[in-house]
Coordinates of N, CA, C and O in Angstrom, one line a residue:
M212 N 7.2 -5.7 -3.0 CA 6.3 -6.3 -2.0 C 5.0 -6.4 -2.8 O 4.3 -7.4 -2.7
V213 N 4.5 -5.3 -3.2 CA 3.1 -5.1 -3.8 C 3.1 -6.1 -4.9 O 1.9 -6.7 -5.1
D214 N 4.0 -6.2 -5.8 CA 3.8 -7.2 -7.0 C 3.8 -8.6 -6.5 O 3.1 -9.5 -7.1
W215 N 4.5 -8.9 -5.5 CA 4.4 -10.2 -4.8 C 3.0 -10.5 -4.3 O 2.5 -11.7 -4.5
M216 N 2.4 -9.5 -3.7 CA 1.1 -9.6 -3.2 C 0.1 -9.9 -4.3 O -0.9 -10.7 -4.2
V217 N 0.2 -9.3 -5.5 CA -0.6 -9.6 -6.6 C -0.5 -11.1 -6.9 O -1.5 -11.8 -7.2
E218 N 0.7 -11.6 -7.0 CA 0.9 -13.0 -7.4 C 0.1 -13.9 -6.5 O -0.5 -14.9 -6.8
V219 N 0.3 -13.5 -5.1 CA -0.4 -14.4 -4.1 C -1.9 -14.4 -4.3 O -2.6 -15.4 -4.3
Y220 N -2.5 -13.1 -4.5 CA -3.8 -13.1 -4.6 C -4.4 -13.7 -6.0 O -5.5 -14.2 -5.9
T221 N -3.6 -13.7 -6.9 CA -4.0 -14.4 -8.2 C -4.0 -15.9 -8.0 O -4.9 -16.6 -8.5
I222 N -3.0 -16.4 -7.3 CA -2.9 -17.9 -7.1 C -4.1 -18.3 -6.3 O -4.7 -19.3 -6.5
F223 N -4.4 -17.5 -5.2 CA -5.6 -17.9 -4.4 C -7.0 -17.5 -4.9 O -8.0 -17.8 -4.4
D224 N -7.0 -16.7 -6.0 CA -8.2 -16.3 -6.7 C -9.1 -15.4 -5.8 O -10.3 -15.6 -5.7
F225 N -8.5 -14.5 -5.0 CA -9.2 -13.6 -4.1 C -9.7 -12.4 -4.9 O -9.2 -12.1 -6.0
M226 N -10.6 -11.8 -4.3 CA -11.2 -10.6 -5.0 C -10.3 -9.4 -5.0 O -9.5 -9.3 -4.1
P227 N -10.5 -8.6 -6.0 CA -9.6 -7.4 -6.0 C -9.7 -6.4 -4.8 O -8.7 -5.9 -4.4
D228 N -10.9 -6.4 -4.2 CA -11.1 -5.6 -3.0 C -10.1 -6.0 -1.9 O -9.6 -5.2 -1.1
S229 N -9.9 -7.3 -1.8 CA -9.0 -7.9 -0.7 C -7.6 -7.4 -1.0 O -6.9 -7.0 -0.1
Y230 N -7.2 -7.4 -2.3 CA -5.8 -7.0 -2.7 C -5.6 -5.5 -2.3 O -4.7 -5.2 -1.6
F231 N -6.5 -4.8 -2.7 CA -6.5 -3.3 -2.4 C -6.4 -3.0 -0.9 O -5.7 -2.0 -0.5
L232 N -7.2 -3.7 -0.2 CA -7.3 -3.5 1.3 C -6.0 -4.0 1.8 O -5.4 -3.2 2.8
A233 N -5.3 -5.0 1.3 CA -4.1 -5.4 1.9 C -3.0 -4.4 1.6 O -2.2 -4.1 2.5
V234 N -2.9 -3.9 0.4 CA -2.0 -2.9 0.1 C -2.2 -1.7 1.0 O -1.2 -1.1 1.4
Y235 N -3.4 -1.2 1.2 CA -3.7 -0.1 2.1 C -3.3 -0.4 3.6 O -2.6 0.4 4.1
I236 N -3.5 -1.6 4.1 CA -3.1 -1.9 5.4 C -1.6 -1.9 5.5 O -1.0 -1.3 6.4
F237 N -1.0 -2.5 4.5 CA 0.5 -2.5 4.4 C 1.1 -1.2 4.4 O 2.0 -0.8 5.2
D238 N 0.5 -0.3 3.6 CA 1.1 1.1 3.4 C 0.9 1.8 4.7 O 1.8 2.6 5.2
K239 N -0.2 1.8 5.3 CA -0.6 2.6 6.5 C 0.3 2.1 7.6 O 0.8 2.9 8.3
Y240 N 0.4 0.8 7.8 CA 1.2 0.3 8.9 C 2.7 0.8 8.8 O 3.3 1.3 9.7
I241 N 3.3 0.7 7.5 CA 4.7 1.1 7.3 C 4.8 2.6 7.6 O 5.8 2.9 8.2
S242 N 3.8 3.3 7.2 CA 4.0 4.8 7.4 C 3.7 5.3 8.8 O 4.2 6.2 9.3
W243 N 2.9 4.5 9.6 CA 2.7 4.9 11.0 C 3.5 4.2 12.1 O 3.6 4.7 13.2
T244 N 4.2 3.1 11.7 CA 5.0 2.5 12.6 C 6.3 3.2 13.0 O 6.9 4.0 12.2
N245 N 6.9 3.0 14.3 CA 8.0 3.7 14.6 C 9.2 2.6 14.6 O 10.4 3.0 14.9
R246 N 8.8 1.5 14.2 CA 9.9 0.3 14.1 C 10.8 0.6 12.9 O 10.5 1.1 11.9
I247 N 12.0 0.2 13.1 CA 13.1 0.1 12.0 C 12.8 -1.3 11.4 O 12.9 -2.4 12.1
L248 N 12.6 -1.3 10.1 CA 12.1 -2.6 9.5 C 13.2 -3.1 8.6 O 13.8 -2.5 7.7
G249 N 13.5 -4.4 8.7 CA 14.3 -5.2 7.7 C 13.5 -5.9 6.8 O 12.2 -6.0 6.8
N250 N 14.1 -6.7 5.8 CA 13.4 -7.4 4.7 C 12.4 -8.4 5.4 O 11.4 -8.7 4.9
D251 N 12.9 -9.1 6.4 CA 12.1 -10.1 7.0 C 10.8 -9.6 7.7 O 9.7 -10.1 7.6
N252 N 11.0 -8.3 8.2 CA 9.8 -7.6 8.7 C 8.8 -7.3 7.7 O 7.5 -7.5 7.9
V253 N 9.4 -6.9 6.6 CA 8.5 -6.4 5.5 C 7.7 -7.5 4.9 O 6.5 -7.4 4.6
H254 N 8.4 -8.7 4.9 CA 7.6 -10.0 4.3 C 6.5 -10.4 5.4 O 5.5 -10.6 4.9
L255 N 6.8 -10.2 6.6 CA 5.8 -10.6 7.7 C 4.7 -9.6 7.6 O 3.5 -9.9 7.6
I256 N 5.0 -8.3 7.5 CA 3.9 -7.3 7.5 C 3.1 -7.4 6.2 O 1.9 -7.5 6.3
G257 N 3.7 -7.7 5.0 CA 2.9 -8.0 3.9 C 2.0 -9.2 4.0 O 0.8 -9.2 3.7
T258 N 2.6 -10.2 4.6 CA 1.7 -11.5 4.8 C 0.6 -11.2 5.8 O -0.6 -11.7 5.5
V259 N 0.8 -10.6 6.9 CA -0.3 -10.3 7.8 C -1.3 -9.3 7.2 O -2.5 -9.4 7.4
A260 N -0.8 -8.3 6.4 CA -1.8 -7.4 5.8 C -2.8 -8.2 4.8 O -4.0 -7.9 4.9
M261 N -2.2 -9.3 4.1 CA -3.1 -10.1 3.4 C -4.0 -10.9 4.2 O -5.2 -11.1 3.9
F262 N -3.5 -11.5 5.2 CA -4.3 -12.2 6.2 C -5.4 -11.4 6.7 O -6.7 -11.8 6.7
L263 N -5.2 -10.3 7.2 CA -6.3 -9.3 7.7 C -7.2 -9.0 6.6 O -8.5 -8.9 6.8
S264 N -6.8 -8.7 5.3 CA -7.7 -8.2 4.3 C -8.6 -9.3 3.9 O -9.8 -9.2 3.7
T265 N -8.1 -10.6 3.9 CA -9.1 -11.7 3.6 C -10.0 -12.0 4.6 O -11.2 -12.4 4.3
K266 N -9.7 -11.7 5.8 CA -10.6 -11.9 7.0 C -11.8 -10.9 6.8 O -13.0 -11.2 7.2
S267 N -11.5 -9.8 6.2 CA -12.5 -8.7 6.1 C -13.4 -8.8 4.8 O -14.6 -8.6 4.8
E268 N -12.7 -9.3 3.7 CA -13.3 -9.2 2.4 C -13.8 -10.6 1.8 O -14.7 -10.6 0.9
E269 N -13.1 -11.6 2.2 CA -13.3 -12.9 1.5 C -14.4 -13.8 2.3 O -14.5 -13.7 3.5
I270 N -15.1 -14.6 1.5 CA -16.0 -15.6 2.2 C -15.1 -16.7 2.8 O -15.5 -17.1 3.9
R271 N -14.2 -17.0 2.1 CA -13.2 -18.0 2.7 C -11.8 -17.4 2.8 O -11.0 -17.4 1.9
P272 N -11.7 -16.7 4.0 CA -10.3 -16.1 4.3 C -9.2 -17.1 4.4 O -9.4 -18.3 4.5
L273 N -8.0 -16.6 4.3 CA -6.8 -17.4 4.6 C -6.9 -18.1 6.0 O -7.4 -17.5 6.9
F274 N -6.4 -19.3 6.1 CA -6.2 -20.0 7.4 C -4.7 -19.8 7.8 O -3.8 -19.6 6.9
M275 N -4.6 -19.8 9.1 CA -3.2 -19.7 9.7 C -2.1 -20.6 9.0 O -1.1 -20.2 8.7
K276 N -2.6 -21.8 8.8 CA -1.8 -22.9 8.2 C -1.3 -22.4 6.8 O -0.2 -22.6 6.4
Q277 N -2.3 -21.9 6.0 CA -1.9 -21.4 4.7 C -0.9 -20.2 4.8 O 0.0 -20.1 4.0
V278 N -1.2 -19.3 5.7 CA -0.3 -18.2 5.9 C 1.1 -18.6 6.2 O 2.0 -18.1 5.7
I279 N 1.3 -19.5 7.0 CA 2.6 -20.0 7.5 C 3.3 -20.9 6.4 O 4.4 -20.6 6.0
E280 N 2.6 -21.8 5.8 CA 3.2 -22.7 4.9 C 3.3 -22.2 3.5 O 4.3 -22.2 2.8
Q281 N 2.2 -21.7 3.0 CA 2.1 -21.4 1.5 C 2.6 -19.9 1.2 O 3.2 -19.7 0.2
I282 N 2.3 -19.1 2.1 CA 2.6 -17.6 1.8 C 3.9 -17.2 2.5 O 4.7 -16.7 1.9
G283 N 4.0 -17.7 3.8 CA 5.2 -17.3 4.5 C 6.4 -18.2 4.3 O 7.6 -17.9 4.7
H284 N 6.1 -19.4 3.7 CA 7.1 -20.4 3.3 C 7.9 -20.8 4.6 O 9.1 -20.9 4.7
K285 N 7.1 -20.9 5.8 CA 7.6 -21.3 7.1 C 8.8 -20.4 7.6 O 9.6 -20.8 8.5
A286 N 8.8 -19.2 7.1 CA 9.8 -18.2 7.7 C 9.5 -17.7 9.1 O 10.2 -17.1 9.8
F287 N 8.1 -17.8 9.5 CA 7.7 -17.4 10.8 C 6.6 -18.4 11.2 O 5.9 -19.1 10.5
D288 N 6.4 -18.4 12.5 CA 5.5 -19.3 13.1 C 4.2 -18.6 13.5 O 4.0 -17.4 13.3
S289 N 3.1 -19.3 14.0 CA 1.8 -18.7 14.2 C 1.9 -17.7 15.4 O 1.2 -16.6 15.3
A290 N 2.8 -17.9 16.3 CA 2.9 -16.8 17.4 C 3.4 -15.5 16.8 O 2.9 -14.5 17.2
K291 N 4.3 -15.6 15.9 CA 4.9 -14.4 15.3 C 3.8 -13.6 14.5 O 3.7 -12.4 14.5
V292 N 3.0 -14.5 13.7 CA 1.9 -13.9 12.9 C 0.9 -13.3 13.7 O 0.5 -12.2 13.5
K293 N 0.5 -13.9 14.9 CA -0.5 -13.4 15.7 C 0.0 -12.0 16.4 O -0.8 -11.1 16.5
A294 N 1.3 -12.1 16.9 CA 1.8 -10.9 17.5 C 1.8 -9.8 16.5 O 1.5 -8.6 16.8
M295 N 2.2 -9.9 15.3 CA 2.3 -8.8 14.3 C 0.9 -8.4 13.9 O 0.6 -7.2 13.7
E296 N -0.1 -9.3 13.8 CA -1.5 -9.0 13.6 C -2.0 -8.0 14.6 O -2.7 -7.0 14.3
I297 N -1.7 -8.4 15.9 CA -2.2 -7.5 17.0 C -1.4 -6.1 16.9 O -2.1 -5.1 17.1
E298 N -0.2 -6.2 16.7 CA 0.6 -4.9 16.7 C 0.1 -4.0 15.6 O 0.0 -2.8 15.6
M299 N -0.2 -4.6 14.3 CA -0.6 -3.9 13.2 C -2.0 -3.2 13.5 O -2.2 -2.1 13.2
M300 N -2.9 -4.1 14.1 CA -4.2 -3.6 14.5 C -4.2 -2.4 15.4 O -4.9 -1.5 15.3
E301 N -3.3 -2.6 16.4 CA -3.2 -1.5 17.5 C -2.6 -0.3 16.9 O -3.1 0.9 17.1
T302 N -1.6 -0.4 16.0 CA -1.0 0.8 15.4 C -2.0 1.4 14.5 O -2.0 2.7 14.5
L303 N -2.8 0.8 13.8 CA -3.9 1.3 13.0 C -5.1 1.7 13.7 O -6.1 2.3 13.1
G304 N -5.2 1.5 15.0 CA -6.4 1.9 15.8 C -7.6 1.0 15.7 O -8.6 1.4 15.9
W305 N -7.3 -0.3 15.4 CA -8.4 -1.2 15.2 C -8.6 -1.9 16.5 O -7.7 -2.0 17.4
Q306 N -9.8 -2.4 16.7 CA -10.1 -3.2 17.9 C -9.5 -4.6 17.7 O -9.6 -5.2 16.6
T307 N -8.8 -5.2 18.7 CA -8.1 -6.5 18.6 C -9.1 -7.5 19.1 O -8.8 -8.0 20.3
C308 N -10.0 -7.9 18.4 CA -10.9 -9.0 18.9 C -11.1 -10.0 17.8 O -12.2 -10.5 17.6
L309 N -10.1 -10.4 17.1 CA -10.1 -11.3 16.1 C -10.0 -12.7 16.6 O -9.3 -13.1 17.6
V310 N -10.6 -13.7 15.9 CA -10.5 -15.1 16.1 C -9.8 -15.6 14.9 O -10.3 -15.5 13.8
T311 N -8.6 -16.1 15.0 CA -7.8 -16.6 13.9 C -8.3 -18.0 13.5 O -8.3 -18.9 14.3
P312 N -8.7 -18.1 12.2 CA -9.1 -19.5 11.8 C -8.0 -20.4 11.7 O -6.9 -20.1 11.5

């Protein structure tokens, strides 16, 4: 998953700090969640970790449309991304007051 995240960050030309934050978010969520995770869940978690990190670190973060079409390859919809985003933030103890671009 982490090598795939490097490819995505390279394609979008994001800052290294965004990548490292995404890996941190991904790792922390995986280690703190009580859910049993399959491959589809891991892909969604990695995608949402990148989405969250770009919102924090980038001047031009990812948009939901990019997340769904270019990164997620339409494997999940915006409702699923938003639900996972909230779940990850709650699991990690973050305040859930994001506005999704």
